[in-house]
mmCIF file of C-alpha atoms in Angstrom:
data_model
loop_
_atom_site.group_PDB
_atom_site.id
_atom_site.type_symbol
_atom_site.label_atom_id
_atom_site.label_comp_id
_atom_site.label_asym_id
_atom_site.label_seq_id
_atom_site.Cartn_x
_atom_site.Cartn_y
_atom_site.Cartn_z
ATOM 1 C CA MET K 799 -1.850 -28.578 12.324
ATOM 2 C CA ARG K 800 -1.447 -26.544 9.225
ATOM 3 C CA LEU K 801 -4.725 -28.558 7.482
ATOM 4 C CA GLN K 802 -6.584 -27.687 10.418
ATOM 5 C CA ARG K 803 -5.870 -23.759 9.955
ATOM 6 C CA VAL K 804 -6.463 -23.885 6.291
ATOM 7 C CA ARG K 805 -10.018 -25.484 7.048
ATOM 8 C CA ARG K 806 -10.903 -22.618 9.403
ATOM 9 C CA VAL K 807 -9.685 -20.035 7.048
ATOM 10 C CA GLN K 808 -11.796 -21.397 4.329
ATOM 11 C CA ARG K 809 -14.881 -21.784 6.526
ATOM 12 C CA ALA K 810 -14.074 -17.839 7.617
ATOM 13 C CA ALA K 811 -14.089 -17.143 3.873
ATOM 14 C CA VAL K 812 -17.339 -18.692 3.242
ATOM 15 C CA LEU K 813 -18.820 -16.999 6.231
ATOM 16 C CA PHE K 814 -17.743 -14.086 4.978
ATOM 17 C CA LEU K 815 -18.926 -14.192 1.583
ATOM 18 C CA ALA K 816 -22.253 -16.377 2.972
ATOM 19 C CA LEU K 817 -23.724 -13.248 4.858
ATOM 20 C CA PRO K 818 -23.364 -10.479 1.519
ATOM 21 C CA ALA K 819 -24.899 -13.330 -0.732
ATOM 22 C CA CYS K 820 -27.846 -13.047 2.539
ATOM 23 C CA CYS K 821 -28.149 -9.170 1.634
ATOM 24 C CA PHE K 822 -28.449 -9.499 -1.954
ATOM 25 C CA CYS K 823 -31.340 -11.702 -1.611
ATOM 26 C CA GLN K 824 -33.549 -9.787 0.556
ATOM 27 C CA GLN K 825 -36.374 -8.550 -1.235
ATOM 28 C CA PRO K 826 -35.716 -5.057 -3.100
ATOM 29 C CA ASP K 827 -38.621 -3.117 -0.682
ATOM 30 C CA GLU K 828 -37.191 -4.482 2.388
ATOM 31 C CA PRO K 829 -34.708 -2.509 3.846
ATOM 32 C CA LEU K 830 -31.542 -3.626 4.866
ATOM 33 C CA ASP K 831 -31.183 -3.620 8.635
ATOM 34 C CA ARG K 832 -27.422 -2.512 9.069
ATOM 35 C CA ALA K 833 -27.856 -3.254 12.586
ATOM 36 C CA GLU K 834 -28.941 -6.768 12.227
ATOM 37 C CA ALA K 835 -26.559 -7.656 9.600
ATOM 38 C CA LEU K 836 -23.403 -6.521 12.282
ATOM 39 C CA GLU K 837 -24.914 -8.546 14.768
ATOM 40 C CA THR K 838 -24.284 -11.509 12.879
ATOM 41 C CA LEU K 839 -21.082 -11.238 11.723
ATOM 42 C CA GLU K 840 -20.757 -10.460 15.803
ATOM 43 C CA ARG K 841 -21.995 -14.278 16.162
ATOM 44 C CA LEU K 842 -20.107 -15.622 13.455
ATOM 45 C CA ALA K 843 -16.613 -14.369 14.908
ATOM 46 C CA PRO K 844 -16.082 -17.581 17.144
ATOM 47 C CA ALA K 845 -16.038 -19.274 13.795
ATOM 48 C CA MET K 846 -13.950 -17.575 12.268
ATOM 49 C CA PRO K 847 -10.149 -17.916 12.338
ATOM 50 C CA ASN K 848 -8.743 -15.606 15.151
ATOM 51 C CA GLU K 849 -6.969 -12.910 13.454
ATOM 52 C CA PHE K 850 -9.998 -12.288 11.245
ATOM 53 C CA ALA K 851 -12.324 -12.674 14.504
ATOM 54 C CA ALA K 852 -10.220 -9.987 15.847
ATOM 55 C CA ASP K 853 -9.674 -7.692 12.374
ATOM 56 C CA MET K 854 -13.271 -7.963 11.773
ATOM 57 C CA LEU K 855 -14.580 -6.617 15.189
ATOM 58 C CA LEU K 856 -11.995 -4.326 15.716
ATOM 59 C CA GLN K 857 -13.181 -2.400 11.989
ATOM 60 C CA ILE K 858 -17.182 -3.337 13.559
ATOM 61 C CA SER K 859 -16.245 -1.274 16.383
ATOM 62 C CA GLN K 860 -14.883 1.764 14.633
ATOM 63 C CA LEU K 861 -17.860 2.044 12.782
ATOM 64 C CA PRO K 862 -20.220 5.396 13.342
ATOM 65 C CA GLY K 863 -23.183 5.018 15.314
ATOM 66 C CA GLN K 864 -21.512 3.136 17.765
ATOM 67 C CA GLY K 865 -21.972 3.678 22.165
ATOM 68 C CA THR K 866 -19.531 3.927 23.953
ATOM 69 C CA ARG K 867 -20.118 0.765 26.078
ATOM 70 C CA ARG K 868 -20.766 -1.066 23.156
ATOM 71 C CA ARG K 869 -17.488 -0.048 21.345
ATOM 72 C CA ARG K 870 -15.548 -1.416 24.365
ATOM 73 C CA GLU K 871 -17.443 -4.526 24.889
ATOM 74 C CA LEU K 872 -16.185 -4.975 20.728
ATOM 75 C CA LEU K 873 -12.712 -4.243 21.642
ATOM 76 C CA GLU K 874 -11.882 -5.738 24.322
ATOM 77 C CA GLU K 875 -13.405 -8.763 22.915
ATOM 78 C CA ALA K 876 -11.115 -8.018 19.621
ATOM 79 C CA PHE K 877 -8.379 -8.306 22.334
ATOM 80 C CA ALA K 878 -9.392 -11.357 23.468
ATOM 81 C CA TYR K 879 -9.116 -12.844 20.274
ATOM 82 C CA ALA K 880 -5.881 -11.251 19.336
ATOM 83 C CA SER K 881 -4.159 -12.471 22.617
ATOM 84 C CA ARG K 882 -5.331 -15.931 21.049
ATOM 85 C CA VAL K 883 -3.476 -15.028 17.805
ATOM 86 C CA SER K 884 -1.296 -18.239 16.445
ATOM 87 C CA ASP K 885 1.685 -15.794 15.234
ATOM 88 C CA PRO K 886 3.412 -13.903 17.668
ATOM 89 C CA ARG K 887 4.477 -10.495 15.083
ATOM 90 C CA ALA K 888 4.619 -9.657 11.850
ATOM 91 C CA PRO K 889 8.432 -10.888 10.199
ATOM 92 C CA ARG K 890 10.504 -9.028 8.946
ATOM 93 C CA LEU K 891 10.758 -6.577 6.090
ATOM 94 C CA SER K 892 13.578 -6.825 3.795
ATOM 95 C CA LEU K 893 13.508 -4.851 0.958
ATOM 96 C CA ASN K 894 14.871 -6.995 -1.783
ATOM 97 C CA TRP K 895 12.258 -10.166 -1.038
ATOM 98 C CA ASN K 896 11.319 -12.828 -3.422
ATOM 99 C CA ARG K 897 7.449 -13.716 -3.345
ATOM 100 C CA ASP K 898 8.696 -17.020 -4.954
ATOM 101 C CA THR K 899 10.115 -18.050 -1.588
ATOM 102 C CA ARG K 900 8.965 -19.669 1.842
ATOM 103 C CA ALA K 901 10.002 -16.350 3.904
ATOM 104 C CA GLY K 902 8.233 -13.987 0.788
ATOM 105 C CA HIS K 903 4.743 -15.395 1.133
ATOM 106 C CA ARG K 904 5.114 -15.225 5.040
ATOM 107 C CA GLN K 905 5.964 -11.648 4.690
ATOM 108 C CA TYR K 906 3.361 -11.189 1.844
ATOM 109 C CA ALA K 907 0.896 -12.513 3.536
ATOM 110 C CA SER K 908 1.874 -10.292 7.165
ATOM 111 C CA ARG K 909 1.106 -7.212 4.784
ATOM 112 C CA PRO K 910 -2.409 -7.155 6.531
ATOM 113 C CA GLU K 911 -0.906 -6.714 9.487
ATOM 114 C CA ILE K 912 -3.310 -9.625 11.712
ATOM 115 C CA ASP K 913 -0.255 -10.823 13.776
ATOM 116 C CA ALA K 914 -0.905 -10.825 17.520
ATOM 117 C CA LEU K 915 1.227 -7.778 17.721
ATOM 118 C CA SER K 916 0.027 -5.603 15.538
ATOM 119 C CA LEU K 917 -2.906 -6.145 16.365
ATOM 120 C CA ARG K 918 -3.159 -5.424 19.892
ATOM 121 C CA VAL K 919 -1.195 -2.421 18.978
ATOM 122 C CA ARG K 920 -4.807 -0.996 16.409
ATOM 123 C CA ILE K 921 -6.765 -2.303 19.294
ATOM 124 C CA ALA K 922 -4.892 -0.472 21.858
ATOM 125 C CA LEU K 923 -4.260 2.379 19.645
ATOM 126 C CA ALA K 924 -8.508 2.406 19.311
ATOM 127 C CA MET K 925 -8.649 1.933 23.174
ATOM 128 C CA ALA K 926 -6.899 5.222 23.619
ATOM 129 C CA TYR K 927 -9.030 7.193 21.318
ATOM 130 C CA PHE K 928 -12.574 6.497 22.227
ATOM 131 C CA GLY K 929 -11.505 6.566 25.562
#
């Protein structure tokens, strides 16, 4: 189980690094097509761990230039990914935590707020804000 999770995170890291590499390999006279890059990221979402896919779709939906309908679709898809996240909520924060312990590592890793509860709250706030 843990090995599968590590491999999924490694695949996501490779995908995140591959897209900018493809963009930098373009010829200088070719303009970078932002819409095409965003579509590529959206297509890569199923290959990523659910936490990263939900967070990425949430961030894409908040970019300017997205229509209301498209934004709603992205947020609904992000919520679906967030519902499949394995960590239900972030660990409790303590004032004196040590990163050398397992609990300390879990607490430090939860700082990006990509646990299921934090993602759902962020998506719900985005849905309320964008209507």
